[in-house]
Tab-separated table of C-alpha atoms in Angstrom:
chain	number	residue	atom	x	y	z
B	1	UNK	CA	-43.180	-28.453	-2.423
B	2	UNK	CA	-41.573	-27.885	0.996
B	3	UNK	CA	-38.172	-28.072	-0.700
B	4	UNK	CA	-39.102	-25.512	-3.345
B	5	UNK	CA	-40.637	-23.225	-0.739
B	6	UNK	CA	-37.478	-23.409	1.369
B	7	UNK	CA	-35.337	-22.488	-1.623
B	8	UNK	CA	-37.579	-19.608	-2.614
B	9	UNK	CA	-37.434	-18.131	0.879
B	10	UNK	CA	-33.712	-18.641	1.514
B	11	UNK	CA	-30.869	-16.176	1.019
B	12	UNK	CA	-29.127	-18.654	-1.270
B	13	UNK	CA	-32.000	-18.421	-3.733
B	14	UNK	CA	-31.851	-14.623	-3.594
B	15	UNK	CA	-28.146	-14.677	-4.449
B	16	UNK	CA	-28.786	-17.161	-7.251
B	17	UNK	CA	-31.536	-14.990	-8.681
B	18	UNK	CA	-29.222	-11.973	-8.531
B	19	UNK	CA	-26.517	-13.892	-10.353
B	20	UNK	CA	-28.873	-15.171	-13.062
B	21	UNK	CA	-30.246	-11.695	-13.662
B	22	UNK	CA	-26.784	-10.154	-13.841
B	23	UNK	CA	-25.270	-12.773	-16.145
B	24	UNK	CA	-28.270	-12.980	-18.468
B	25	UNK	CA	-28.652	-9.237	-18.924
B	26	UNK	CA	-24.914	-8.713	-19.310
B	27	UNK	CA	-24.733	-11.134	-22.201
B	28	UNK	CA	-27.944	-10.032	-23.939
B	29	UNK	CA	-28.256	-6.278	-23.401
B	30	UNK	CA	-26.144	-3.741	-25.243
B	31	UNK	CA	-26.448	-0.175	-26.588
B	32	UNK	CA	-28.332	0.217	-29.835
B	33	UNK	CA	-26.423	1.381	-32.862
B	34	UNK	CA	-26.440	5.039	-33.735
B	35	UNK	CA	-26.774	6.195	-30.142
B	36	UNK	CA	-30.591	6.021	-30.220
B	37	UNK	CA	-31.388	4.518	-26.871
B	38	UNK	CA	-30.329	1.279	-25.240
B	39	UNK	CA	-31.660	-2.233	-25.347
B	40	UNK	CA	-33.017	-3.414	-21.976
B	41	UNK	CA	-32.830	0.154	-20.669
B	42	UNK	CA	-31.914	0.291	-16.996
B	43	UNK	CA	-30.715	-3.303	-16.770
B	44	UNK	CA	-27.223	-4.464	-15.902
B	45	UNK	CA	-25.074	-3.925	-18.980
B	46	UNK	CA	-21.581	-5.002	-19.785
B	47	UNK	CA	-19.475	-2.516	-21.741
B	48	UNK	CA	-20.296	-3.524	-25.313
B	49	UNK	CA	-21.052	-2.032	-28.711
B	50	UNK	CA	-19.835	1.481	-29.539
B	51	UNK	CA	-18.996	2.232	-25.917
B	52	UNK	CA	-16.787	-0.848	-25.659
B	53	UNK	CA	-14.955	0.152	-28.849
B	54	UNK	CA	-14.247	3.643	-27.478
B	55	UNK	CA	-12.347	2.287	-24.465
B	56	UNK	CA	-8.628	1.780	-25.150
B	57	UNK	CA	-6.881	1.624	-21.758
B	58	UNK	CA	-5.071	-1.514	-20.611
B	59	UNK	CA	-5.626	-3.344	-17.316
B	60	UNK	CA	-2.662	-3.687	-15.008
B	61	UNK	CA	-3.000	-7.504	-15.049
B	62	UNK	CA	-5.130	-9.926	-17.076
B	63	UNK	CA	-8.178	-11.437	-15.436
B	64	UNK	CA	-7.088	-15.022	-16.175
B	65	UNK	CA	-3.730	-14.524	-14.464
B	66	UNK	CA	-5.008	-12.823	-11.305
B	67	UNK	CA	-4.941	-16.029	-9.184
B	68	UNK	CA	-1.196	-16.265	-9.882
B	69	UNK	CA	-0.243	-12.582	-9.953
B	70	UNK	CA	-2.434	-11.483	-7.034
B	71	UNK	CA	-3.122	-14.655	-4.995
B	72	UNK	CA	-3.815	-12.803	-1.757
B	73	UNK	CA	-6.426	-10.517	-3.296
B	74	UNK	CA	-7.968	-13.473	-5.151
B	75	UNK	CA	-8.336	-15.498	-1.939
B	76	UNK	CA	-9.828	-12.541	-0.064
B	77	UNK	CA	-12.339	-11.981	-2.862
B	78	UNK	CA	-13.234	-15.676	-2.897
B	79	UNK	CA	-13.706	-15.891	0.890
B	80	UNK	CA	-15.474	-12.560	1.441
B	81	UNK	CA	-16.687	-11.066	-1.849
B	82	UNK	CA	-19.225	-8.790	-0.173
B	83	UNK	CA	-16.578	-6.957	1.878
B	84	UNK	CA	-14.264	-6.613	-1.128
B	85	UNK	CA	-17.085	-5.293	-3.300
B	86	UNK	CA	-18.148	-2.802	-0.629
B	87	UNK	CA	-14.577	-1.531	-0.228
B	88	UNK	CA	-14.066	-1.210	-3.970
B	89	UNK	CA	-17.272	0.763	-4.490
B	90	UNK	CA	-16.249	3.177	-1.748
B	91	UNK	CA	-12.825	3.689	-3.325
B	92	UNK	CA	-14.353	4.271	-6.756
B	93	UNK	CA	-16.736	6.894	-5.399
B	94	UNK	CA	-13.932	8.562	-3.426
B	95	UNK	CA	-11.786	8.943	-6.547
B	96	UNK	CA	-14.560	10.055	-8.912
B	97	UNK	CA	-16.450	12.168	-6.370
B	98	UNK	CA	-19.789	10.688	-7.445
B	99	UNK	CA	-22.733	10.081	-5.152
B	100	UNK	CA	-23.884	6.544	-4.444
B	101	UNK	CA	-26.470	5.078	-6.822
B	102	UNK	CA	-27.836	1.557	-6.457
B	103	UNK	CA	-25.778	-0.859	-8.582
B	104	UNK	CA	-23.939	2.046	-10.180
B	105	UNK	CA	-27.113	3.309	-11.856
B	106	UNK	CA	-27.468	0.101	-13.896
B	107	UNK	CA	-29.890	-1.852	-11.702
B	108	UNK	CA	-33.080	-3.199	-13.335
B	109	UNK	CA	-35.204	-1.474	-10.718
B	110	UNK	CA	-36.402	2.023	-9.906
B	111	UNK	CA	-33.548	2.722	-7.434
B	112	UNK	CA	-31.628	4.950	-9.834
B	113	UNK	CA	-31.681	8.125	-7.754
B	114	UNK	CA	-28.472	9.550	-6.308
B	115	UNK	CA	-28.301	9.128	-2.530
B	116	UNK	CA	-26.922	11.708	-0.116
B	117	UNK	CA	-25.366	8.963	2.019
B	118	UNK	CA	-23.868	5.610	1.089
B	119	UNK	CA	-24.956	3.607	4.098
B	120	UNK	CA	-26.901	1.467	4.709
B	121	UNK	CA	-27.790	1.261	1.011
B	122	UNK	CA	-24.368	0.197	-0.248
B	123	UNK	CA	-24.128	-2.484	2.441
B	124	UNK	CA	-27.561	-3.850	1.491
B	125	UNK	CA	-26.619	-3.910	-2.188
B	126	UNK	CA	-23.429	-5.945	-1.763
B	127	UNK	CA	-25.114	-8.379	0.661
B	128	UNK	CA	-28.374	-8.959	-1.212
B	129	UNK	CA	-27.162	-8.584	-4.820
B	130	UNK	CA	-23.418	-9.341	-4.715
B	131	UNK	CA	-23.068	-10.431	-8.343
B	132	UNK	CA	-24.760	-7.323	-9.685
B	133	UNK	CA	-22.671	-5.150	-7.362
B	134	UNK	CA	-19.416	-6.727	-8.613
B	135	UNK	CA	-20.369	-6.163	-12.241
B	136	UNK	CA	-21.481	-2.602	-11.450
B	137	UNK	CA	-18.037	-1.916	-9.961
B	138	UNK	CA	-16.445	-3.235	-13.120
B	139	UNK	CA	-18.648	-1.060	-15.324
B	140	UNK	CA	-17.786	2.048	-13.281
B	141	UNK	CA	-14.046	1.335	-13.359
B	142	UNK	CA	-14.015	0.742	-17.107
B	143	UNK	CA	-16.071	3.779	-18.087
B	144	UNK	CA	-14.543	6.228	-15.583
B	145	UNK	CA	-10.908	5.235	-16.074
B	146	UNK	CA	-11.037	4.274	-19.773
B	147	UNK	CA	-10.260	0.551	-19.508
B	148	UNK	CA	-11.150	-1.747	-22.373
B	149	UNK	CA	-12.766	-5.150	-21.981
B	150	UNK	CA	-10.422	-7.871	-20.831
B	151	UNK	CA	-9.739	-10.517	-23.471
B	152	UNK	CA	-11.194	-13.170	-21.140
B	153	UNK	CA	-14.408	-11.290	-20.283
B	154	UNK	CA	-16.628	-12.844	-22.942
B	155	UNK	CA	-15.234	-16.343	-22.449
B	156	UNK	CA	-15.549	-16.463	-18.666
B	157	UNK	CA	-18.927	-14.749	-18.483
B	158	UNK	CA	-20.231	-16.964	-21.274
B	159	UNK	CA	-19.073	-20.106	-19.463
B	160	UNK	CA	-20.734	-18.959	-16.239
B	161	UNK	CA	-23.991	-18.187	-18.081
B	162	UNK	CA	-23.963	-21.552	-19.885
B	163	UNK	CA	-23.401	-23.425	-16.633
B	164	UNK	CA	-26.302	-21.591	-15.061
B	165	UNK	CA	-28.597	-22.387	-17.997
B	166	UNK	CA	-27.539	-26.041	-17.883
B	167	UNK	CA	-28.349	-26.212	-14.173
B	168	UNK	CA	-31.792	-24.700	-14.796
B	169	UNK	CA	-32.457	-27.260	-17.529
B	170	UNK	CA	-31.489	-30.030	-15.118
B	171	UNK	CA	-34.139	-28.745	-12.692
B	172	UNK	CA	-36.782	-29.541	-15.285
B	173	UNK	CA	-35.364	-32.661	-16.937
B	174	UNK	CA	-33.068	-34.442	-14.458
B	175	UNK	CA	-33.292	-35.675	-10.916
B	176	UNK	CA	-33.141	-33.283	-8.001
B	177	UNK	CA	-29.735	-34.602	-6.958
B	178	UNK	CA	-28.266	-34.115	-10.447
B	179	UNK	CA	-29.714	-30.632	-10.636
B	180	UNK	CA	-28.240	-29.757	-7.242
B	181	UNK	CA	-24.796	-30.974	-8.335
B	182	UNK	CA	-24.978	-28.824	-11.448
B	183	UNK	CA	-26.070	-25.820	-9.395
B	184	UNK	CA	-23.108	-26.362	-7.063
B	185	UNK	CA	-20.753	-26.572	-10.031
B	186	UNK	CA	-22.276	-23.422	-11.496
B	187	UNK	CA	-21.800	-21.659	-8.155
B	188	UNK	CA	-18.108	-22.647	-8.140
B	189	UNK	CA	-17.582	-21.305	-11.667
B	190	UNK	CA	-19.369	-18.052	-10.853
B	191	UNK	CA	-17.425	-17.626	-7.601
B	192	UNK	CA	-14.131	-18.106	-9.456
B	193	UNK	CA	-15.046	-15.592	-12.159
B	194	UNK	CA	-16.203	-13.011	-9.617
B	195	UNK	CA	-13.046	-13.493	-7.541
B	196	UNK	CA	-10.876	-12.939	-10.625
B	197	UNK	CA	-12.821	-9.771	-11.396
B	198	UNK	CA	-12.502	-8.411	-7.868
B	199	UNK	CA	-8.773	-9.164	-7.691
B	200	UNK	CA	-8.110	-7.546	-11.071
B	201	UNK	CA	-10.132	-4.465	-10.088
B	202	UNK	CA	-8.343	-4.242	-6.740
B	203	UNK	CA	-4.933	-4.198	-8.432
B	204	UNK	CA	-6.141	-1.531	-10.861
B	205	UNK	CA	-7.494	0.710	-8.089
B	206	UNK	CA	-4.219	0.368	-6.171
B	207	UNK	CA	-2.335	1.540	-9.260
B	208	UNK	CA	-4.690	4.503	-9.783
B	209	UNK	CA	-4.410	5.593	-6.152
B	210	UNK	CA	-0.609	5.335	-6.239
B	211	UNK	CA	-0.546	7.600	-9.307
B	212	UNK	CA	-2.842	10.069	-7.570
B	213	UNK	CA	-0.579	10.098	-4.503
B	214	UNK	CA	2.512	10.672	-6.662
B	215	UNK	CA	0.643	13.440	-8.571
B	216	UNK	CA	1.386	11.759	-11.899
B	217	UNK	CA	-2.319	11.371	-12.657
B	218	UNK	CA	-5.388	13.511	-11.978
B	219	UNK	CA	-8.940	12.278	-12.458
B	220	UNK	CA	-10.979	14.738	-14.543
B	221	UNK	CA	-13.784	12.420	-15.645
B	222	UNK	CA	-14.057	9.952	-18.523
B	223	UNK	CA	-12.707	10.895	-21.958
B	224	UNK	CA	-15.122	12.837	-24.155
B	225	UNK	CA	-15.315	9.995	-26.687
B	226	UNK	CA	-16.461	7.671	-23.886
B	227	UNK	CA	-18.774	10.197	-22.220
B	228	UNK	CA	-20.939	10.833	-25.294
B	229	UNK	CA	-21.619	7.082	-25.660
B	230	UNK	CA	-22.596	6.494	-22.031
B	231	UNK	CA	-26.295	6.086	-21.072
B	232	UNK	CA	-28.042	9.295	-19.945
B	233	UNK	CA	-28.160	8.105	-16.330
B	234	UNK	CA	-24.391	7.624	-16.331
B	235	UNK	CA	-23.820	11.027	-17.896
B	236	UNK	CA	-25.889	12.657	-15.158
B	237	UNK	CA	-23.801	10.919	-12.488
B	238	UNK	CA	-20.578	12.178	-14.088
B	239	UNK	CA	-21.952	15.707	-14.538
B	240	UNK	CA	-23.030	15.885	-10.890
B	241	UNK	CA	-19.604	14.769	-9.664
B	242	UNK	CA	-17.789	17.306	-11.855
B	243	UNK	CA	-20.089	20.103	-10.649
B	244	UNK	CA	-19.395	19.209	-7.021
B	245	UNK	CA	-15.669	19.014	-7.727
B	246	UNK	CA	-15.644	22.489	-9.298
B	247	UNK	CA	-17.629	23.976	-6.405
B	248	UNK	CA	-15.602	22.309	-3.673
B	249	UNK	CA	-12.135	22.997	-5.039
B	250	UNK	CA	-10.822	26.580	-5.130
B	251	UNK	CA	-9.458	27.732	-8.467
B	252	UNK	CA	-5.708	27.562	-8.827
B	253	UNK	CA	-4.152	30.994	-9.345
B	254	UNK	CA	-1.779	31.150	-12.293
B	255	UNK	CA	1.860	31.381	-11.291
B	256	UNK	CA	3.600	34.485	-12.647
B	257	UNK	CA	6.939	33.843	-14.344
B	258	UNK	CA	9.957	34.713	-12.257
B	259	UNK	CA	11.703	37.959	-13.267
B	260	UNK	CA	15.124	37.589	-14.859
B	261	UNK	CA	17.969	37.597	-12.391
B	262	UNK	CA	20.392	40.470	-12.871
B	263	UNK	CA	24.099	39.931	-12.357
B	264	UNK	CA	25.169	40.419	-8.732
B	265	UNK	CA	26.056	43.905	-7.715
B	266	UNK	CA	29.652	44.196	-6.538
B	267	UNK	CA	30.644	46.532	-3.725
B	268	UNK	CA	32.570	49.545	-5.101
B	269	UNK	CA	35.659	50.605	-3.228
B	270	UNK	CA	37.921	53.641	-3.669
B	271	UNK	CA	37.566	55.500	-6.971
B	272	UNK	CA	40.821	56.664	-8.646
B	273	UNK	CA	40.181	58.941	-11.619
B	274	UNK	CA	38.039	56.873	-13.996
B	275	UNK	CA	39.065	53.665	-12.305
B	276	UNK	CA	37.532	51.992	-9.273
B	277	UNK	CA	38.427	49.075	-7.021
B	278	UNK	CA	35.759	46.382	-7.159
B	279	UNK	CA	35.408	43.405	-4.834
B	280	UNK	CA	34.312	40.153	-6.523
B	281	UNK	CA	31.136	38.774	-4.883
B	282	UNK	CA	30.769	35.125	-3.896
B	283	UNK	CA	29.754	32.768	-6.669
B	284	UNK	CA	31.421	34.833	-9.431
B	285	UNK	CA	34.553	33.622	-11.169
B	286	UNK	CA	37.027	34.924	-13.770
B	287	UNK	CA	35.458	35.927	-17.062
B	288	UNK	CA	32.012	36.604	-15.583
B	289	UNK	CA	30.370	40.016	-15.493
B	290	UNK	CA	29.773	41.999	-12.293
B	291	UNK	CA	27.913	45.278	-11.775
B	292	UNK	CA	29.170	48.097	-9.580
B	293	UNK	CA	28.111	51.619	-8.645
B	294	UNK	CA	30.011	54.662	-9.927
B	295	UNK	CA	29.394	58.400	-9.677
B	296	UNK	CA	28.006	58.195	-13.200
B	297	UNK	CA	25.705	55.233	-12.487
B	298	UNK	CA	25.844	51.433	-12.591
B	299	UNK	CA	28.554	49.942	-14.761
B	300	UNK	CA	29.695	46.406	-15.637
B	301	UNK	CA	33.090	44.817	-15.847
B	302	UNK	CA	34.556	41.390	-16.448
B	303	UNK	CA	36.414	39.685	-13.648
B	304	UNK	CA	40.065	39.266	-14.685
B	305	UNK	CA	41.788	35.897	-14.687
B	306	UNK	CA	43.339	34.915	-11.387
B	307	UNK	CA	40.928	36.998	-9.272
B	308	UNK	CA	38.913	34.781	-6.872
B	309	UNK	CA	35.646	35.622	-5.076
B	310	UNK	CA	36.302	38.075	-2.231
B	311	UNK	CA	39.390	39.584	-3.897
B	312	UNK	CA	39.589	43.009	-5.499
B	313	UNK	CA	40.524	44.260	-8.963
B	314	UNK	CA	40.765	47.635	-10.650
B	315	UNK	CA	37.935	48.294	-13.066
B	316	UNK	CA	37.709	51.167	-15.548
B	317	UNK	CA	34.511	53.063	-16.296
């Protein structure tokens, strides 16, 4: 009893409960067919069903290869996942312009209202419910930036969920030491999966921000095919961000087309009868047309061969 009471009151048990809730609901809950509501409404959902089929963008790197392709980001996520998750959520909200909502609006609690400020709520979320916060970041990145499920998502999340279920069964059927070993192994698997997710998401956000800086990409919200399949809470978050973006950004005035450039006007010299001496302006060569003033108005003439810019020739009019 003292052992169970210590576990129930410790932060480790709170993190384990957060992980079990996130993994279980991600595997079980999905949108109902036909767009009529959602199973396990308000709980943590992975992008599945019709919404998952509507996403067609590719990740920059695969989740299974992140330890090799982004070892630094993977190690940082493994050592300090809370800080990485907090930074990622801030970057996502900065790009999309959305207000902070607990667990991205997918938490199985009543904290689904948009907050005017991010802190201290975002800090509390990543510290008390890190696994749910990581999966919420992934959901936001996929739905906002049109990224399909990674090919390893189901496999890795399924393995983590199975390990967690096996450890819970050992609590009831095996010795306390065996159960603790299985819980430790389950924690290692979950930490590895979460670190791969964070590293993959970090690489993707870096790529998006580099495109925004180079002005080769502009975020205008999720595609319409994705938006109509999102839960109502998510649609409200997107609508609010787009309304704020339209209010805060001045409209861009259309640029009028430049008027056509007339040929350069040459300086007329001494008129002789119906002939006039014309000086060739700079940038004009033989065979090109020049305009010049005459007593009867503006006339044009072709520059003869052998006459260079700055020289004169006799033009008839």
